[in-house]
Amino acid sequence: MPRFCDVCGEREATVFDRTLKNNEQVTYAYCEACYTRLLKNGVNPRFEVDRMRFFHSNVCANCGTTTREVGETLLFGCPECYANMRAHVLELVNGLQGSTRHVGKRLVPFDLNARNRNLKYAGNEIPLLSYSADAIKKIFGQNDYIAPTNHRFKSADECTEDELTSPFVMSSRVRLARNVKGLPFPRKMDAHNFEDEISGAYLASKGIFDARVRKISALEKSQLKALIERHIVSLPLANNVELGAVIVDGGNTGFSVMINEEDHFREQCVVDGFNLKEAYRRLDAYDTNLMKCLPLAYDEQLGFLTACPTNVGTGMRASVMLFLPALSRAGAVNEALDVFKKRYGLTIRGVFGEGSDSVGDTYQISNCTTLGLDEKTIIRQVEEAVVNMCRLERIALEKLLLREGQAMLDELTRSYYFLTTANRLDYQEFTEHVSNLKLGAILGVLPTRLTPLAIDKLVLLCSPASIEIANKTRFENPSALRAEIVRAVLEDKRL
Ligand SMILES: [Zn+2]
Ligand SMILES: [Zn+2]
C-alpha cells in the first residue's frame, strides 16, 4: 500500500524525511505539491504535520477524555481538552454557539500577592429566612406594603416600561462559570485541590460581600433543602457530597458561589425586581477578584473555559424570573417560548420542573448563547425579551379581564379569604392560592396591601424547608404552622 501525504492525506507521498524523535525513528511523508508549497511559504513541513496531528487528536493527553466521550456527554474532562482536541472543539463550539470568537470580559492576570494573603475562612451562621413569633415585623418592612390607591388597570399601550415589568418581574440573576487552570473539571477531579478552591473563592469575597462557607457534607438536611429552594444550591451540587461546597452571602446582597458543581465555580448574584445590570455590576467585581486569587482557565480565542461547551466564552447566564399568570392560564407560554427561541436565541422554562407545569405560574427567561456576544449584549437581549414577555402577559391579562373579569374576581377573592381563614395549609394548596393572591395584589382588587415582591417573600417563608426549619423549635403540624404564618402576614395592617 502506498504511503499518503501527511499534509493533505490525498496524494501519494514522494518526499520522505526521516528523523529521530524520543529515540524512535519517525518518517514524515509529503506529496510533491504540499512539500513545495510549504517551503515556498517558509513553513517547516515537519512543524506543519505536528501541528495537524495535534489539532486532530482524538484524546486529551492531559486527562484522557476522548472526543467520543465529549460527543456523548457534551462535557470535557479538563480545561486542556480545549487545546488538545482543537479541531473537534472548534467544530462543536461553532455548532452550539454559532461562533468561535470570544468578545466579552477578558482574563485579569492572577496576582500571587493577592493569593498569599492568608485568610482562613470562617464558618459563620448561614442566614435563612425563618419564622419566629416576632419575625414578621423584621422580615416585612414598610416597603412591602403599599397604600391603597384609586387603582385603575392600565392597558399595555398606556404603560411605561417600568409599569409593564414591575408587576411581573420577580428577580434578576447573573451567573458566571469559571474554572481553575490545569485542574480537571469537578466530575474528574480528586480531593487534592478542594481546600485551595474554597479559600480562593473565599478570599475573593473580601471587600465585596460577607461570605459564609459551607461544605455540602457539613450542611444539615433542612438547610440544604432551603438553599435548593432559594436556587443557591443546585441538585447536582447537593449530590456532590464529597467535593461540593457553597458560599452564601451573610449580608443579604444576593451573592452566592457554588463550588464544584459542573464547573469549579458558579458565581452568582440575584437582585429583586428587574435589574440585570446591577446584578452583573456586583458580580463583575467579585469575578475580577476571583481571577486575581486563582489562576483561571482561559483561552485567547474561546474565552473562559467550561466543563460544557454551551457555557464557554463569557460563561454567563443572565436570567429573569417572571410571574405569568394570564399567559399560563391561557396555555400560551409555550407559544411565546417558540417566538423567543427563534428571535433571540433565549430559553424560557417553568421554575422547578423541566417542561412540566411551573410552580405558582413562575417562569425564567435566560440566554443560551455565551460566546460571540459580550456581557452587555447578552443582558440587553434578555432585557428586551423580558419587556416583550411582560407586554404579552399584560395583553393576555386584559383579555382575561374583559372575557371573564367577574368570574376571576370571584376566584381571587375566594383564594384571599381561604388563605386568611385556613387553619391548615399544605404546600400544594398554598402555592395554588398564593398565585391568585399575587394576581389580586397586582390588579389591586383584594384587601391585601402586600406588594407582589412581598408576596414572593411570603412564598419563601412558607416553603417546605423554611417550615421545617421554623418548626425545629415549634413542633407543630407543618400545615398548621404555614397557615399561622400566612394569616399573620396577611393580617398585618401597617398602613
Ligand atoms: Zn499533500
Ligand atoms: Zn482534558
XYZ file of C-alpha atoms and ligand atoms in Angstrom:
497
model
C 0.000 0.000 0.000
C 1.428 3.395 -0.902
C 2.013 5.953 1.839
C -0.123 9.078 1.502
C 0.962 12.626 2.143
C 0.926 13.541 5.857
C -0.329 17.026 5.000
C -3.168 16.586 2.531
C -3.802 12.872 3.047
C -4.908 12.675 -0.588
C -1.916 12.353 -2.870
C 0.754 9.689 -2.728
C 3.866 10.699 -0.829
C 7.057 11.076 -2.778
C 9.209 13.075 -0.350
C 10.350 11.257 2.795
C 12.049 12.875 5.750
C 13.490 10.551 8.426
C 14.397 11.754 11.887
C 14.811 10.635 15.491
C 12.094 11.638 17.941
C 12.214 10.420 21.556
C 14.800 7.866 20.450
C 12.475 6.495 17.820
C 12.868 6.574 14.085
C 9.984 8.510 12.532
C 9.314 9.315 8.905
C 7.441 12.320 7.662
C 5.968 11.874 4.197
C 4.814 14.557 1.751
C 3.478 14.781 -1.732
C 5.429 16.977 -4.120
C 2.720 19.671 -4.191
C 2.412 20.086 -0.427
C 6.133 19.940 0.157
C 6.978 22.704 -2.316
C 4.000 24.834 -1.225
C 5.068 24.716 2.444
C 8.685 25.511 1.669
C 7.650 28.368 -0.580
C 5.553 29.780 2.308
C 8.504 29.480 4.653
C 6.860 26.754 6.777
C 8.866 23.820 8.071
C 6.925 20.779 6.716
C 7.620 18.808 9.903
C 6.044 21.525 12.040
C 3.019 21.566 9.809
C 2.476 17.821 10.260
C 2.952 18.035 14.039
C 0.505 20.913 14.221
C -2.110 18.987 12.242
C -1.721 15.848 14.335
C -2.177 17.976 17.441
C -5.321 19.578 16.056
C -6.862 16.273 15.055
C -6.078 14.361 18.202
C -8.965 12.232 19.454
C -7.894 12.152 23.046
C -6.827 14.743 25.580
C -3.252 13.976 26.604
C -3.825 15.678 29.950
C -6.963 13.916 31.237
C -7.603 11.022 28.835
C -11.053 12.222 27.777
C -11.859 11.193 24.193
C -13.731 13.214 21.594
C -16.267 10.414 21.515
C -16.930 10.859 25.244
C -17.342 14.609 24.688
C -19.767 13.920 21.846
C -21.875 11.690 24.067
C -21.855 13.722 27.286
C -21.159 17.229 25.982
C -18.687 17.507 28.843
C -14.931 17.978 28.707
C -12.609 16.409 31.261
C -10.271 19.346 31.861
C -9.628 22.851 30.507
C -6.726 21.471 28.426
C -9.193 19.400 26.392
C -9.959 22.640 24.536
C -6.390 22.780 23.188
C -5.738 19.081 22.940
C -8.655 18.287 20.632
C -8.756 21.660 18.943
C -10.344 20.843 15.600
C -13.186 18.929 17.231
C -13.644 21.641 19.808
C -13.915 24.406 17.219
C -16.448 22.435 15.198
C -18.506 21.529 18.277
C -18.449 25.036 19.714
C -19.333 26.598 16.393
C -22.318 24.253 16.071
C -23.548 25.047 19.575
C -22.797 28.754 19.769
C -22.650 29.923 16.165
C -19.275 31.489 16.898
C -15.712 30.615 17.812
C -14.640 34.063 18.927
C -14.907 35.339 22.488
C -15.634 39.076 22.627
C -16.582 39.537 26.304
C -14.662 40.175 29.509
C -11.032 39.139 29.357
C -8.884 37.386 31.904
C -7.402 39.558 34.632
C -3.935 38.227 35.500
C -3.520 36.051 38.566
C -1.856 38.029 41.330
C 0.340 35.986 43.637
C 0.290 38.767 46.232
C -3.486 38.668 46.416
C -3.373 34.910 46.802
C -0.736 34.967 49.505
C -2.884 36.899 51.922
C -3.562 34.129 54.321
C -7.204 34.229 55.244
C -8.830 31.328 56.980
C -12.451 31.098 56.023
C -14.887 31.207 58.889
C -17.924 29.013 59.299
C -20.374 31.694 60.430
C -24.091 31.050 60.565
C -25.918 30.837 57.271
C -28.745 33.334 57.282
C -32.006 31.815 56.097
C -35.392 33.439 56.227
C -37.019 31.795 59.170
C -40.219 32.423 61.026
C -40.473 33.158 64.699
C -43.177 34.832 66.758
C -41.981 38.417 66.149
C -40.179 37.699 62.878
C -42.800 39.200 60.630
C -42.133 42.750 61.736
C -38.444 42.217 60.971
C -38.905 40.440 57.662
C -41.646 42.624 56.251
C -40.796 46.315 56.313
C -42.644 49.430 55.186
C -41.597 48.834 51.588
C -43.521 45.599 51.473
C -46.856 47.329 51.863
C -48.447 49.848 49.563
C -51.064 52.379 50.476
C -54.480 51.809 48.925
C -54.807 53.829 45.729
C -57.580 54.506 43.330
C -56.086 51.910 41.119
C -57.181 51.577 37.516
C -55.879 48.773 35.366
C -53.851 50.281 32.520
C -53.688 48.620 29.131
C -50.335 47.542 27.717
C -50.189 50.557 25.391
C -50.589 53.038 28.229
C -47.821 51.520 30.350
C -44.272 52.753 30.673
C -41.576 50.074 30.541
C -41.359 50.106 34.320
C -45.126 49.766 34.693
C -45.035 46.859 32.253
C -42.324 44.939 34.009
C -42.613 45.717 37.717
C -45.749 43.637 38.419
C -44.405 40.520 36.698
C -40.630 40.516 37.191
C -39.694 38.828 40.450
C -35.907 38.836 40.366
C -32.867 39.174 38.105
C -29.914 36.833 38.280
C -26.496 36.680 36.658
C -24.163 33.746 36.984
C -20.637 33.198 35.688
C -18.976 29.810 35.211
C -15.246 29.748 35.974
C -12.602 27.035 36.289
C -9.097 26.670 37.632
C -6.345 26.405 35.055
C -4.857 22.914 34.717
C -7.266 21.282 37.144
C -9.628 18.569 35.849
C -13.283 19.609 35.927
C -15.194 18.598 39.095
C -16.505 15.265 37.855
C -12.912 14.147 37.152
C -11.005 15.833 39.959
C -9.856 14.429 43.281
C -9.898 15.916 46.774
C -6.380 17.294 46.421
C -7.298 20.841 45.363
C -10.611 21.227 47.168
C -9.353 23.440 50.013
C -7.454 25.660 47.559
C -10.608 26.264 45.577
C -12.599 27.147 48.675
C -10.014 29.502 50.139
C -9.510 31.227 46.761
C -13.241 31.804 46.323
C -13.498 32.983 49.911
C -10.523 35.323 49.627
C -12.081 36.927 46.533
C -15.131 37.962 48.567
C -13.153 40.304 50.804
C -14.424 43.844 50.426
C -17.287 42.605 48.246
C -19.645 40.602 50.451
C -19.868 38.817 53.791
C -19.042 35.262 52.717
C -20.156 32.234 54.727
C -18.620 28.978 53.571
C -20.173 25.546 53.925
C -19.166 22.202 52.543
C -22.168 20.264 51.329
C -21.238 17.474 53.735
C -21.461 19.920 56.657
C -24.945 21.213 55.878
C -27.954 19.980 57.782
C -30.618 18.390 55.600
C -33.132 21.179 56.134
C -30.509 23.859 55.423
C -29.517 22.140 52.193
C -33.173 21.873 51.208
C -33.700 25.578 51.942
C -30.677 26.520 49.804
C -32.020 24.410 46.945
C -35.415 26.109 47.194
C -33.683 29.500 47.019
C -31.730 28.436 43.899
C -28.460 28.954 45.752
C -27.561 25.262 45.563
C -28.485 23.160 42.514
C -29.389 19.489 42.695
C -26.109 18.376 41.064
C -24.167 20.351 43.682
C -26.306 18.943 46.503
C -25.358 15.488 45.256
C -21.640 16.276 45.306
C -21.320 15.434 48.985
C -17.637 14.625 48.698
C -16.285 17.713 46.910
C -19.137 20.224 46.879
C -19.253 23.496 48.795
C -21.270 26.677 48.764
C -20.593 30.273 49.748
C -23.628 32.144 50.998
C -23.976 35.904 51.443
C -24.379 36.833 55.110
C -25.255 40.427 54.297
C -28.215 39.722 52.040
C -26.741 41.385 48.955
C -27.595 38.458 46.724
C -24.202 36.777 46.231
C -23.541 33.067 46.234
C -20.894 30.746 44.840
C -21.306 27.072 44.073
C -18.015 25.206 44.266
C -17.597 22.033 42.211
C -20.959 21.911 40.583
C -20.422 21.198 36.857
C -17.668 23.820 36.904
C -15.224 24.661 39.682
C -17.055 27.913 40.333
C -20.537 29.120 39.585
C -20.651 32.656 40.960
C -23.999 34.363 41.013
C -25.758 37.490 42.127
C -29.523 37.875 42.427
C -31.366 41.144 42.917
C -35.067 41.813 43.477
C -37.054 43.079 40.520
C -35.866 43.895 37.003
C -32.201 44.879 37.222
C -29.794 42.569 35.425
C -27.268 45.370 35.035
C -26.993 45.837 38.783
C -26.686 42.080 39.356
C -23.862 41.961 36.821
C -22.152 45.079 38.166
C -21.904 43.490 41.607
C -20.858 40.085 40.331
C -18.247 41.542 37.988
C -16.370 42.992 40.979
C -16.261 39.621 42.712
C -15.292 37.903 39.468
C -12.328 40.214 38.944
C -11.153 39.467 42.471
C -11.518 35.727 41.871
C -9.206 35.980 38.851
C -6.564 37.656 40.985
C -6.877 34.987 43.673
C -6.768 31.900 41.442
C -5.259 31.198 38.005
C -8.343 30.597 35.859
C -8.723 28.555 32.685
C -8.876 30.985 29.775
C -8.268 30.723 26.040
C -7.406 33.781 23.942
C -9.834 32.713 21.233
C -12.602 30.957 23.183
C -12.628 32.935 26.421
C -13.386 31.283 29.764
C -13.206 27.502 29.500
C -16.053 25.487 30.999
C -16.886 21.820 31.504
C -19.719 22.066 28.991
C -19.095 23.904 25.699
C -22.561 25.502 25.953
C -21.111 27.825 28.628
C -17.732 28.657 27.085
C -16.764 32.276 26.367
C -18.387 34.624 28.845
C -19.581 31.698 30.989
C -22.583 33.904 31.592
C -26.198 33.081 32.191
C -28.432 36.132 32.673
C -31.910 35.167 33.757
C -35.055 36.874 34.902
C -37.767 35.253 36.961
C -41.258 36.118 35.797
C -44.758 35.662 37.164
C -47.006 34.972 34.166
C -50.458 34.074 35.470
C -52.544 35.116 32.448
C -50.344 33.513 29.784
C -50.128 30.445 31.958
C -53.937 30.281 32.269
C -54.341 30.743 28.533
C -51.826 27.937 27.963
C -49.875 30.376 25.810
C -46.468 30.242 27.475
C -45.221 27.559 25.110
C -46.205 29.590 22.045
C -44.301 32.545 23.383
C -41.398 30.196 24.046
C -41.041 29.381 20.349
C -41.094 33.031 19.344
C -38.391 33.926 21.848
C -36.256 30.987 20.940
C -36.286 31.954 17.279
C -35.979 35.673 17.666
C -33.487 35.969 20.498
C -31.978 32.518 20.954
C -33.269 32.540 24.521
C -34.922 29.880 26.620
C -37.915 30.157 28.862
C -38.834 27.450 31.276
C -41.011 26.803 34.268
C -39.231 27.149 37.560
C -38.750 23.699 39.046
C -39.950 21.076 36.629
C -38.340 20.691 33.233
C -41.114 21.003 30.663
C -43.756 20.301 33.288
C -46.126 22.787 34.885
C -44.334 25.530 36.695
C -44.844 26.228 40.365
C -47.015 29.262 41.027
C -47.002 30.425 37.364
C -43.300 31.217 37.656
C -41.047 31.174 34.601
C -37.465 32.020 33.868
C -36.092 33.670 30.719
C -32.379 33.302 30.089
C -29.779 33.460 27.329
C -28.457 30.304 25.616
C -25.508 31.773 23.747
C -22.426 32.541 25.807
C -19.846 33.023 23.050
C -19.529 35.660 20.333
C -21.549 38.205 22.344
C -20.261 40.368 25.155
C -21.915 40.582 28.573
C -23.685 43.866 27.795
C -25.246 42.467 24.645
C -26.419 39.312 26.392
C -28.058 41.386 29.113
C -29.669 43.704 26.571
C -31.155 40.757 24.663
C -32.617 39.199 27.789
C -33.980 42.581 28.898
C -35.629 43.123 25.546
C -37.262 39.705 25.708
C -38.473 40.308 29.259
C -40.151 43.589 28.319
C -41.858 41.890 25.388
C -42.913 38.956 27.500
C -44.421 41.305 30.096
C -46.279 43.096 27.307
C -47.711 39.769 26.133
C -48.679 38.940 29.709
C -50.442 42.275 30.147
C -52.361 41.816 26.893
C -53.373 38.297 27.955
C -54.476 39.707 31.289
C -56.569 42.417 29.596
C -58.316 39.782 27.524
C -58.908 37.635 30.565
C -60.418 40.563 32.482
C -62.617 41.506 29.556
C -63.870 37.993 28.951
C -64.224 36.637 32.457
C -63.495 39.526 34.811
C -66.324 38.768 37.239
C -65.511 35.060 37.481
C -61.860 35.883 38.000
C -62.555 38.451 40.687
C -64.644 35.826 42.436
C -61.841 33.266 42.231
C -59.189 35.691 43.502
C -61.384 36.830 46.389
C -62.100 33.228 47.389
C -58.372 32.499 47.448
C -57.737 35.538 49.615
C -60.335 34.514 52.192
C -59.229 30.920 52.014
C -55.667 31.986 52.894
C -56.735 34.375 55.660
C -59.016 31.859 57.366
C -57.439 28.428 56.833
C -56.117 26.635 59.891
C -54.110 24.195 57.826
C -52.383 24.792 54.504
C -50.378 22.138 52.760
C -47.753 23.421 50.321
C -49.611 22.457 47.144
C -52.777 24.226 48.281
C -50.775 27.221 49.403
C -48.972 27.704 46.060
C -52.236 27.490 44.125
C -53.946 30.164 46.205
C -50.928 32.397 46.688
C -50.660 32.733 42.912
C -54.215 34.149 42.961
C -53.299 36.373 45.891
C -50.422 37.806 43.890
C -52.539 38.373 40.812
C -55.130 40.069 43.033
C -52.436 42.293 44.513
C -51.214 43.267 41.042
C -54.748 44.144 39.956
C -55.412 45.909 43.259
C -58.712 44.109 43.749
C -58.059 42.422 47.115
C -57.968 43.835 50.658
C -54.270 42.941 50.959
C -51.700 45.743 50.883
C -48.752 43.433 50.294
C -46.697 44.219 47.214
C -46.053 41.414 44.686
C -42.404 41.215 45.846
C -43.524 40.920 49.466
C -45.769 38.033 48.449
C -42.697 36.333 46.931
C -41.069 36.671 50.346
C -44.098 35.062 51.936
C -43.784 32.163 49.483
C -40.165 31.647 50.541
C -41.124 31.822 54.191
C -43.732 29.107 53.656
C -41.630 26.708 51.583
C -41.324 23.153 52.913
C -37.726 23.675 54.118
C -38.458 27.054 55.739
C -41.358 25.491 57.614
C -39.133 22.593 58.627
C -36.505 24.990 59.998
C -39.078 27.161 61.776
C -40.680 24.061 63.215
C -37.500 22.940 64.954
C -38.463 24.973 67.964
C -42.193 24.724 67.482
C -43.047 21.054 66.930
C -46.295 21.850 65.235
C -48.100 20.342 62.344
C -46.302 21.893 59.314
C -49.574 22.777 57.580
C -50.846 24.454 60.740
C -47.642 26.470 61.109
C -47.819 27.552 57.465
C -51.422 28.693 57.928
C -50.425 30.648 61.030
C -47.633 32.464 59.170
C -49.876 33.320 56.226
C -52.609 34.666 58.481
C -50.150 36.743 60.483
C -48.590 38.311 57.378
C -51.913 38.998 55.672
C -53.479 40.452 58.809
C -50.599 42.847 59.402
C -52.379 46.132 58.817
C -49.493 48.530 58.947
C -50.942 51.044 56.563
Zn -0.008 16.533 0.051
Zn -8.586 17.087 29.110
